[in-house]
mmCIF file of C-alpha atoms in Angstrom:
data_model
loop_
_atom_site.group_PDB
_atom_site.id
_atom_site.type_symbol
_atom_site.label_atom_id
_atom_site.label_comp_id
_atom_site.label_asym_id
_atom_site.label_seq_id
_atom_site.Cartn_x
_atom_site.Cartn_y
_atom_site.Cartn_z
ATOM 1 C CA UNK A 1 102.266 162.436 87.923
ATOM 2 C CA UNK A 2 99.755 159.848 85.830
ATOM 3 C CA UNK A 3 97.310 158.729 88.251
ATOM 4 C CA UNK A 4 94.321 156.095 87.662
ATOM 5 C CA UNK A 5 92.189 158.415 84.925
ATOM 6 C CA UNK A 6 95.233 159.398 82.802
ATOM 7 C CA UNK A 7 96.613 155.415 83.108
ATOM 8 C CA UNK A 8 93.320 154.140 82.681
ATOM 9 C CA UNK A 9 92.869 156.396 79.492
ATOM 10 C CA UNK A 10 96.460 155.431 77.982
ATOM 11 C CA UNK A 11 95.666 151.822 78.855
ATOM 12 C CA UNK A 12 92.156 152.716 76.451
ATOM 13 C CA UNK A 13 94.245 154.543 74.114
ATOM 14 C CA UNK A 14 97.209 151.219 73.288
ATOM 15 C CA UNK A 15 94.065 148.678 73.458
ATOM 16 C CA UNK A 16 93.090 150.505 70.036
ATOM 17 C CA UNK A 17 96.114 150.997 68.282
ATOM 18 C CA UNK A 18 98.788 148.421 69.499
ATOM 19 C CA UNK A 19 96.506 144.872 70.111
ATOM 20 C CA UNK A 20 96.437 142.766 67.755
ATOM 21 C CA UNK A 21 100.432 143.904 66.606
ATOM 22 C CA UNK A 22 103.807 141.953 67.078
ATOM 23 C CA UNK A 23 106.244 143.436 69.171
ATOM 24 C CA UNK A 24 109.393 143.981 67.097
ATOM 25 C CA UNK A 25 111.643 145.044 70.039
ATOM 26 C CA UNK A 26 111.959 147.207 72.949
ATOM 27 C CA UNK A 27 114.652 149.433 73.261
ATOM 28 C CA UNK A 28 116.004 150.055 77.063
ATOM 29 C CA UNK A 29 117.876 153.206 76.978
ATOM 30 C CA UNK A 30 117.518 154.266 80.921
ATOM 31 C CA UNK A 31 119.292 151.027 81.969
ATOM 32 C CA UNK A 32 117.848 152.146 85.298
ATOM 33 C CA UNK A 33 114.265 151.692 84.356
ATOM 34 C CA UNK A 34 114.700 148.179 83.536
ATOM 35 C CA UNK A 35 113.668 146.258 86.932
ATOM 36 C CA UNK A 36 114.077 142.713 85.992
ATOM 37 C CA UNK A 37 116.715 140.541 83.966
ATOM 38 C CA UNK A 38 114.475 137.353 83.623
ATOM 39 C CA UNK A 39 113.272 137.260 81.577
ATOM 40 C CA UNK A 40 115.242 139.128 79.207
ATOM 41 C CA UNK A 41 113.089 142.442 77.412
ATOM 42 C CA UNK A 42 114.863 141.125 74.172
ATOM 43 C CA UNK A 43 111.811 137.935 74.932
ATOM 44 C CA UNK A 44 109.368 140.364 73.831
ATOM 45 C CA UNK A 45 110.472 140.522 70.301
ATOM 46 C CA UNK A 46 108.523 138.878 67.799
ATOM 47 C CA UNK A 47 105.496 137.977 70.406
ATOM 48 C CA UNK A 48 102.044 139.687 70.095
ATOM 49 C CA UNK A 49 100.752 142.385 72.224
ATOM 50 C CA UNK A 50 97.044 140.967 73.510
ATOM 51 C CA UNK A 51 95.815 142.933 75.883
ATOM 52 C CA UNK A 52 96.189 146.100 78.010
ATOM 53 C CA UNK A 53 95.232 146.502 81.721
ATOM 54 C CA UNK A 54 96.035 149.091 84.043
ATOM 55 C CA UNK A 55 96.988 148.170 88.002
ATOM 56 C CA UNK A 56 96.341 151.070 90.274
ATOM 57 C CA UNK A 57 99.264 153.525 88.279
ATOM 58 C CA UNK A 58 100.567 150.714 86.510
ATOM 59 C CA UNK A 59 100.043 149.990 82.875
ATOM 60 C CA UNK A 60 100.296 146.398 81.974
ATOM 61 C CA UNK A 61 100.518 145.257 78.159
ATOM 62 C CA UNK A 62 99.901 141.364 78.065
ATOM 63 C CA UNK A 63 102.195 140.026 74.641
ATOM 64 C CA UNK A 64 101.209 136.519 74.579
ATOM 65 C CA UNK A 65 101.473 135.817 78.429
ATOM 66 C CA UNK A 66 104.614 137.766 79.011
ATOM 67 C CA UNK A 67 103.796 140.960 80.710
ATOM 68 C CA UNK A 68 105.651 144.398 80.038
ATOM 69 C CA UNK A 69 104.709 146.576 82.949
ATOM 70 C CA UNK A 70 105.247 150.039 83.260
ATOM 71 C CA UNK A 71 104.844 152.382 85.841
ATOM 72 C CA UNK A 72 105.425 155.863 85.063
ATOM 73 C CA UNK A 73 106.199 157.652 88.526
ATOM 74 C CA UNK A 74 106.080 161.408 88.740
ATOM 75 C CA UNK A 75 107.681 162.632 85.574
ATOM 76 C CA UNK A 76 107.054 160.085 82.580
ATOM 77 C CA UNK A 77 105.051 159.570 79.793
ATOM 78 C CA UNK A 78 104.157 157.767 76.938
ATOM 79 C CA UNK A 79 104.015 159.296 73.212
ATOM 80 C CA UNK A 80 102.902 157.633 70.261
ATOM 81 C CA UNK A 81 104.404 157.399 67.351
ATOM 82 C CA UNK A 82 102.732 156.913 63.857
ATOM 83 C CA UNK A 83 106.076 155.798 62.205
ATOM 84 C CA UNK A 84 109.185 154.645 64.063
ATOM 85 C CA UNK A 85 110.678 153.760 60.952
ATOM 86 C CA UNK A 86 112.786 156.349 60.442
ATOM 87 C CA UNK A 87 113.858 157.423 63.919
ATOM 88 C CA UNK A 88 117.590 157.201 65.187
ATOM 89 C CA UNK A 89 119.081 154.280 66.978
ATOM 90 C CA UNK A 90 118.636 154.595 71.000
ATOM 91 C CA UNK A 91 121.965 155.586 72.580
ATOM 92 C CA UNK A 92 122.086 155.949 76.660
ATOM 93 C CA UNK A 93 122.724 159.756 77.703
ATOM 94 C CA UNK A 94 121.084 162.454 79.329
ATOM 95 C CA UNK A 95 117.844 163.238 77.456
ATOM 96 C CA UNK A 96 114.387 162.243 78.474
ATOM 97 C CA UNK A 97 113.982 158.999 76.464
ATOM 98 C CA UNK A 98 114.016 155.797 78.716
ATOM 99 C CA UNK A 99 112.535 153.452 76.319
ATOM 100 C CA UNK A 100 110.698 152.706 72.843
ATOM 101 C CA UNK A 101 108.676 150.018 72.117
ATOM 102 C CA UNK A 102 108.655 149.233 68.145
ATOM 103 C CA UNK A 103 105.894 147.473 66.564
ATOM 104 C CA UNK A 104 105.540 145.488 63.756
ATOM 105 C CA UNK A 105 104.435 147.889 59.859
ATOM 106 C CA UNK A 106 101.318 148.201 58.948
ATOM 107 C CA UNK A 107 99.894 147.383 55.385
ATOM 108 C CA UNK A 108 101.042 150.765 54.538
ATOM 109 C CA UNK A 109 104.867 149.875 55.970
ATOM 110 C CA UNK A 110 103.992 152.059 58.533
ATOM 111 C CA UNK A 111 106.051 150.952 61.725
ATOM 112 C CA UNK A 112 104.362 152.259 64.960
ATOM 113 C CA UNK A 113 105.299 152.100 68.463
ATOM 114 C CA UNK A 114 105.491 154.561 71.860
ATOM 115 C CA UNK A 115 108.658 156.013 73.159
ATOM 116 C CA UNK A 116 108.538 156.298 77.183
ATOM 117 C CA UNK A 117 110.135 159.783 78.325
ATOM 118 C CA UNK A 118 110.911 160.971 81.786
ATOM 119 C CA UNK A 119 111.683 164.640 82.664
ATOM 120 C CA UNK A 120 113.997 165.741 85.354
ATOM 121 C CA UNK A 121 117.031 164.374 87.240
ATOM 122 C CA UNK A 122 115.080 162.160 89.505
ATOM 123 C CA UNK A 123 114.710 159.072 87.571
ATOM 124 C CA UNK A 124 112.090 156.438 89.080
ATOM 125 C CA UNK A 125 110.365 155.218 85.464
ATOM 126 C CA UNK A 126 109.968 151.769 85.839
ATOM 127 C CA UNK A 127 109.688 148.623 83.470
ATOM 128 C CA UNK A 128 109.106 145.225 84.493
ATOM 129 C CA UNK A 129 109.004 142.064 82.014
ATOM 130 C CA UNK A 130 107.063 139.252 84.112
ATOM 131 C CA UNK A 131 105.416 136.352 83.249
ATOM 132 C CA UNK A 132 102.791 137.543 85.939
ATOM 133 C CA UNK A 133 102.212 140.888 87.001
ATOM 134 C CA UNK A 134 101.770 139.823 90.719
ATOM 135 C CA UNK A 135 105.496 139.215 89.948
ATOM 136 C CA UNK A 136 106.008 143.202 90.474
ATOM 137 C CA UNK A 137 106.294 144.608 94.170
ATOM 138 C CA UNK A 138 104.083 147.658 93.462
ATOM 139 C CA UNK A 139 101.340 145.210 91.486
ATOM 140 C CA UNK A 140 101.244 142.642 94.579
ATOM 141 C CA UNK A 141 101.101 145.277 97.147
ATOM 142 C CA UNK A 142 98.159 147.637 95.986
ATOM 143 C CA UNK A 143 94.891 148.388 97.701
ATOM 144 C CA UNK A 144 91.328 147.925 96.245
ATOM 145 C CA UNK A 145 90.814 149.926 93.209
ATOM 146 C CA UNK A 146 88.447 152.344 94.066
ATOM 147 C CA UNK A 147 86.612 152.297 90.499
ATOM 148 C CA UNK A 148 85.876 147.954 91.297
ATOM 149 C CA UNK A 149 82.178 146.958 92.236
ATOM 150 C CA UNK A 150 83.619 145.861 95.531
ATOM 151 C CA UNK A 151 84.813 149.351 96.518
ATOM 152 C CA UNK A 152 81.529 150.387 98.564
ATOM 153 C CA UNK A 153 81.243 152.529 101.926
ATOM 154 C CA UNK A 154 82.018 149.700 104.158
ATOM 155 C CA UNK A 155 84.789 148.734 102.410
ATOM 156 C CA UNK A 156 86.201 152.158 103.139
ATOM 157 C CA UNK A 157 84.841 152.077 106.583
ATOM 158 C CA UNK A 158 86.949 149.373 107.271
ATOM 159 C CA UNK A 159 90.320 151.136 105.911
ATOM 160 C CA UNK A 160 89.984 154.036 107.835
ATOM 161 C CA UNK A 161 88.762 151.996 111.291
ATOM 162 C CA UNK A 162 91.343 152.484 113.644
ATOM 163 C CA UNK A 163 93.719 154.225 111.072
ATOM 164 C CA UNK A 164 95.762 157.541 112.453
ATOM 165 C CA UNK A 165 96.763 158.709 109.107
ATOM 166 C CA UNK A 166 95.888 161.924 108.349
ATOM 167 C CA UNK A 167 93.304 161.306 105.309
ATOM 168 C CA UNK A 168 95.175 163.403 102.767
ATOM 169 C CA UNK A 169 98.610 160.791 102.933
ATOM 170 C CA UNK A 170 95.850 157.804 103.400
ATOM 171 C CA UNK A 171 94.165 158.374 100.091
ATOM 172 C CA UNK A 172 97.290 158.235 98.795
ATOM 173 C CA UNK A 173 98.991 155.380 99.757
ATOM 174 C CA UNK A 174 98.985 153.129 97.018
ATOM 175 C CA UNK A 175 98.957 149.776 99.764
ATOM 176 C CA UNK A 176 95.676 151.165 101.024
ATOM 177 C CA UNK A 177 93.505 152.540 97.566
ATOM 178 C CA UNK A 178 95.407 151.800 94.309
ATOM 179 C CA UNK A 179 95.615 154.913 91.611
ATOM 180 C CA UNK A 180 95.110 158.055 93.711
ATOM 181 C CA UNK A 181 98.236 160.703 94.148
ATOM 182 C CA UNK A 182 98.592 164.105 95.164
ATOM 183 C CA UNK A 183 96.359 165.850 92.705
ATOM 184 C CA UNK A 184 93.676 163.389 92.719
ATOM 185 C CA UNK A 185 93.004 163.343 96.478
ATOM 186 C CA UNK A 186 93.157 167.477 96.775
ATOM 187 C CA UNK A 187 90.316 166.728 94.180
ATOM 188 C CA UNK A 188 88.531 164.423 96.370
ATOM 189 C CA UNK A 189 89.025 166.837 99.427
ATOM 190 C CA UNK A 190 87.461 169.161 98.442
ATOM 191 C CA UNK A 191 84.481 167.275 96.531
ATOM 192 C CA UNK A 192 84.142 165.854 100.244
ATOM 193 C CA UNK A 193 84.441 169.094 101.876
ATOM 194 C CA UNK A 194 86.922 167.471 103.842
ATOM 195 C CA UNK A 195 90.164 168.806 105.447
ATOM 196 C CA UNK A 196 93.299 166.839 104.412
ATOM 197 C CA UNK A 197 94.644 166.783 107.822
ATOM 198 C CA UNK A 198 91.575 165.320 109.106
ATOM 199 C CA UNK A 199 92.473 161.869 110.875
ATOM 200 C CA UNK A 200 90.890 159.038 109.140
ATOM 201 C CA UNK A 201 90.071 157.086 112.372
ATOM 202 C CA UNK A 202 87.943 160.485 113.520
ATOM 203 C CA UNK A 203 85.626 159.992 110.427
ATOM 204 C CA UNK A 204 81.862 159.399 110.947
ATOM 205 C CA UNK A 205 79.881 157.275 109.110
ATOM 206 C CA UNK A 206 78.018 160.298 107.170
ATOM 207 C CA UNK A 207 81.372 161.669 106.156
ATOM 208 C CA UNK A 208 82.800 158.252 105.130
ATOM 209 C CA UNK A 209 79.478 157.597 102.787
ATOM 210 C CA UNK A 210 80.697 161.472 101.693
ATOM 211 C CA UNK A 211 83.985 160.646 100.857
ATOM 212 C CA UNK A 212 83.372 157.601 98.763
ATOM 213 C CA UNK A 213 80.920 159.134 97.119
ATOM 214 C CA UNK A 214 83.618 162.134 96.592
ATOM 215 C CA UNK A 215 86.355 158.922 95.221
ATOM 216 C CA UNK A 216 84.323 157.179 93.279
ATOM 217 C CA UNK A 217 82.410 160.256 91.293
ATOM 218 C CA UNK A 218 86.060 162.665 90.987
ATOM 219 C CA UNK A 219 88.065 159.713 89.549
ATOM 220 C CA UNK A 220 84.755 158.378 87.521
ATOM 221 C CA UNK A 221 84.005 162.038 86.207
ATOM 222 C CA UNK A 222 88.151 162.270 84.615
ATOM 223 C CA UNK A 223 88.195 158.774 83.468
ATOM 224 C CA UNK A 224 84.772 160.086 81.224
ATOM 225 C CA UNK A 225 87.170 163.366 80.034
ATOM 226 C CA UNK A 226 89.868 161.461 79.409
ATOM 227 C CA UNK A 227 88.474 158.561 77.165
ATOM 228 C CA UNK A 228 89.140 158.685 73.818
ATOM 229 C CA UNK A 229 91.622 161.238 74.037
ATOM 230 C CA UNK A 230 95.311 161.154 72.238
ATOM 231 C CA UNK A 231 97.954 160.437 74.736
ATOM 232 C CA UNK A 232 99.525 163.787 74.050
ATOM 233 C CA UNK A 233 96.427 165.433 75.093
ATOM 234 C CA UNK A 234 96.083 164.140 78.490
ATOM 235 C CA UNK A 235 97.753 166.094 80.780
ATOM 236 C CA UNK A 236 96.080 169.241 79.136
ATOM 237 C CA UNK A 237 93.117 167.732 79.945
ATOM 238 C CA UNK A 238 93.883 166.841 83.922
ATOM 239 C CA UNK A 239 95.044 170.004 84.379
ATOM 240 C CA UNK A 240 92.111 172.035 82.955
ATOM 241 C CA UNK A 241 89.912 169.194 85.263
ATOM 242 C CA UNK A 242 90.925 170.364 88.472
ATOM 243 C CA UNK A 243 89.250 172.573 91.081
ATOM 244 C CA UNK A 244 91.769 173.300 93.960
ATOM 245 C CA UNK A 245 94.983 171.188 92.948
ATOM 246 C CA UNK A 246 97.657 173.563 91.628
ATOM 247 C CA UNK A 247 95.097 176.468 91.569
ATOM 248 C CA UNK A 248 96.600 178.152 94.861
ATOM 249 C CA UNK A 249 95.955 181.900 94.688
ATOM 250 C CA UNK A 250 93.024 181.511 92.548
ATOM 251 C CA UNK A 251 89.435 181.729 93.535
ATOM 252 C CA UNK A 252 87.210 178.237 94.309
ATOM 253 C CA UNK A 253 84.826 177.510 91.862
ATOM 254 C CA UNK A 254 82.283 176.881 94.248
ATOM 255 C CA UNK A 255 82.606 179.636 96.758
ATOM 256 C CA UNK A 256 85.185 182.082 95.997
ATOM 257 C CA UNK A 257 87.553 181.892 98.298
ATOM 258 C CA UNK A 258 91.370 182.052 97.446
ATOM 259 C CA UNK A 259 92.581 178.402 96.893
ATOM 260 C CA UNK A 260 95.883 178.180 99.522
ATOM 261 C CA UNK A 261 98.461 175.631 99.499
ATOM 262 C CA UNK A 262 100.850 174.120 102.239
ATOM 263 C CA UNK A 263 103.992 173.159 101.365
ATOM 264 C CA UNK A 264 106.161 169.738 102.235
ATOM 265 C CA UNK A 265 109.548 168.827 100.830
ATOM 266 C CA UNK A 266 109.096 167.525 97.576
ATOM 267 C CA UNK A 267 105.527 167.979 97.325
ATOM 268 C CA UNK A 268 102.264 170.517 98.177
ATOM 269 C CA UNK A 269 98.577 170.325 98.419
ATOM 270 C CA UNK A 270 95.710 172.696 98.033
ATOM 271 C CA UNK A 271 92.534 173.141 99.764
ATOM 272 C CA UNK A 272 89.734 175.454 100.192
ATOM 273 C CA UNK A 273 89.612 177.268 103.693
ATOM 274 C CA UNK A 274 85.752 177.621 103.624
ATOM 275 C CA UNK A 275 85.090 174.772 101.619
ATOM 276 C CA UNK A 276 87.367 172.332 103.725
ATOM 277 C CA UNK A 277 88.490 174.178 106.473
ATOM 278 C CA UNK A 278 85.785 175.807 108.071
ATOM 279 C CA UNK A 279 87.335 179.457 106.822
ATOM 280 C CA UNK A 280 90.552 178.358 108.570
ATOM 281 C CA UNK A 281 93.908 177.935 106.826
ATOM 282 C CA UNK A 282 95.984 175.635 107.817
ATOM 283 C CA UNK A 283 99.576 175.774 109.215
ATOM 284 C CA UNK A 284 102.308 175.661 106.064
ATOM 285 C CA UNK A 285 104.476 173.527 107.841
ATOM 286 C CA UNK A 286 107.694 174.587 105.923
ATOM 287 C CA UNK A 287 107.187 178.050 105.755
ATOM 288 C CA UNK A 288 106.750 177.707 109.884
ATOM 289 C CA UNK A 289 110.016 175.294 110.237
ATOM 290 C CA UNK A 290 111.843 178.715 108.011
ATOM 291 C CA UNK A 291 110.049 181.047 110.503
ATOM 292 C CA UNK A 292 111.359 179.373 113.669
#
């Protein structure tokens, strides 16, 4: 899934090469992905794309003061395309294509634009055209952004006073810090030395100055790897970022140990026994439901 460095860094990436263009139309083909009906995506022809701005996972292109906001959930993407020129007509089916966005030619009749592609049967791509991006649920309801100026200690201190959730699911709920998922807070885990099942409420103030520290440098660190980077390199580049997440069975990089992994229905984590854990691994709560 794109979290805050990878949106950040496509957010970077259309600020270079699609500001400044006119929006010649964009093509729904997912009729699923399309969240709103006013107004109508067929508004955004002919207007000019002004500005791009990212919202916790949500990328936001600005095309004179009507807002197409995407948000790619846990399978999308966005590729570029030098020339749309000569690509065929969208047709709803079953492939991976959920939208394109065609810009206006270039001097050299170039016509460029990004086609937005979702993998899998479980489609939750999403599209918005707003006049404001407060207009979308997922915009209005986000946390701080943990890269803002006003993201300091306290202010964590004061989401995780009084809060039961275990500290893995905290970090990523997108109502309490905007832009973190599942691989991104395994990363900040185990920056933090931290276990994931720890209860946020239980957190002293050394380990809450640790764990912000762990957030702010882990998301500032990929956002620096990322930048400048073509949006088809991305993911490469996430994946050869991380420490523990999807490493299970492989040795930390700071002490050794075997990276382990416990399992939940439609998603995992990873962790470092003696990193996080105090040499302990914890319980693999599906493999003990099978055992029982």
């Amino acid at each position: 899934m794109p979290e805050l460095p990878e949106v950040e860094s496509l957010a970077g990436f259309l600020r270079e090469r699609a500001v400044g263009r006119t929006v010649l139309a964009v093509d729904v083909v997912a009729i699923q992905a399309l969240k709103t009906f006013d107004p109508p995506v067929s508004a955004l022809g002919g207007l000019t794309v002004t500005g791009v701005s990212r919202h916790g996972k949500f990328l936001d292109l600005d095309c004179d003061g009507l807002h197409l906001v995407i948000h790619l959930a846990r399978a999308g993407w966005l590729r570029w395309r030098d020339d749309l020129s000569g690509a065929r007509p969208v047709r709803p089916g079953k492939g991976p294509l959920a939208a394109r966005v065609r810009l206006a030619p270039d001097e050299e009749g170039l016509a460029p634009g990004f086609e937005l592609t979702e993998a899998g049967t479980q489609k939750r791509l999403a599209l918005y055209v707003v006049r404001d991006p407060a207009e979308v649920p997922g915009v209005a309801s986000l946390g701080p952004d943990p890269l803002a100026e006003t993201f300091t200690a306290d202010a964590l201190k004061r989401i995780v006073g009084g809060n039961r959730t275990q500290i893995k699911g905290l970090l990523r709920d997108q109502k309490v810090i905007a832009g973190i998922g599942n691989a991104y807070s395994d990363e900040v885990l185990h920056a933090a030395r931290m276990s994931p099942f720890k209860i946020a409420s239980t957190l002293t103030d050394a380990q809450i100055a640790d764990l912000h520290e762990a957030i702010v440098q882990t998301l500032r660190e990929a956002v620096e790897r990322a930048r400048g980077l073509a949006a088809k390199d991305l993911k490469a580049e996430k994946k050869s970022g991380l420490r523990v997440h999807n490493r299970a069975g492989q040795p930390c990089d700071v002490c050794g140990d075997t990276i382990r992994e416990v399992s939940f229905a439609d998603s995992s984590l990873q962790y470092c026994p003696t990193c996080q854990t105090g040499g302990k691994p914890l319980a693999d709560r599906r493999l003990s439901r099978l055992l029982k």
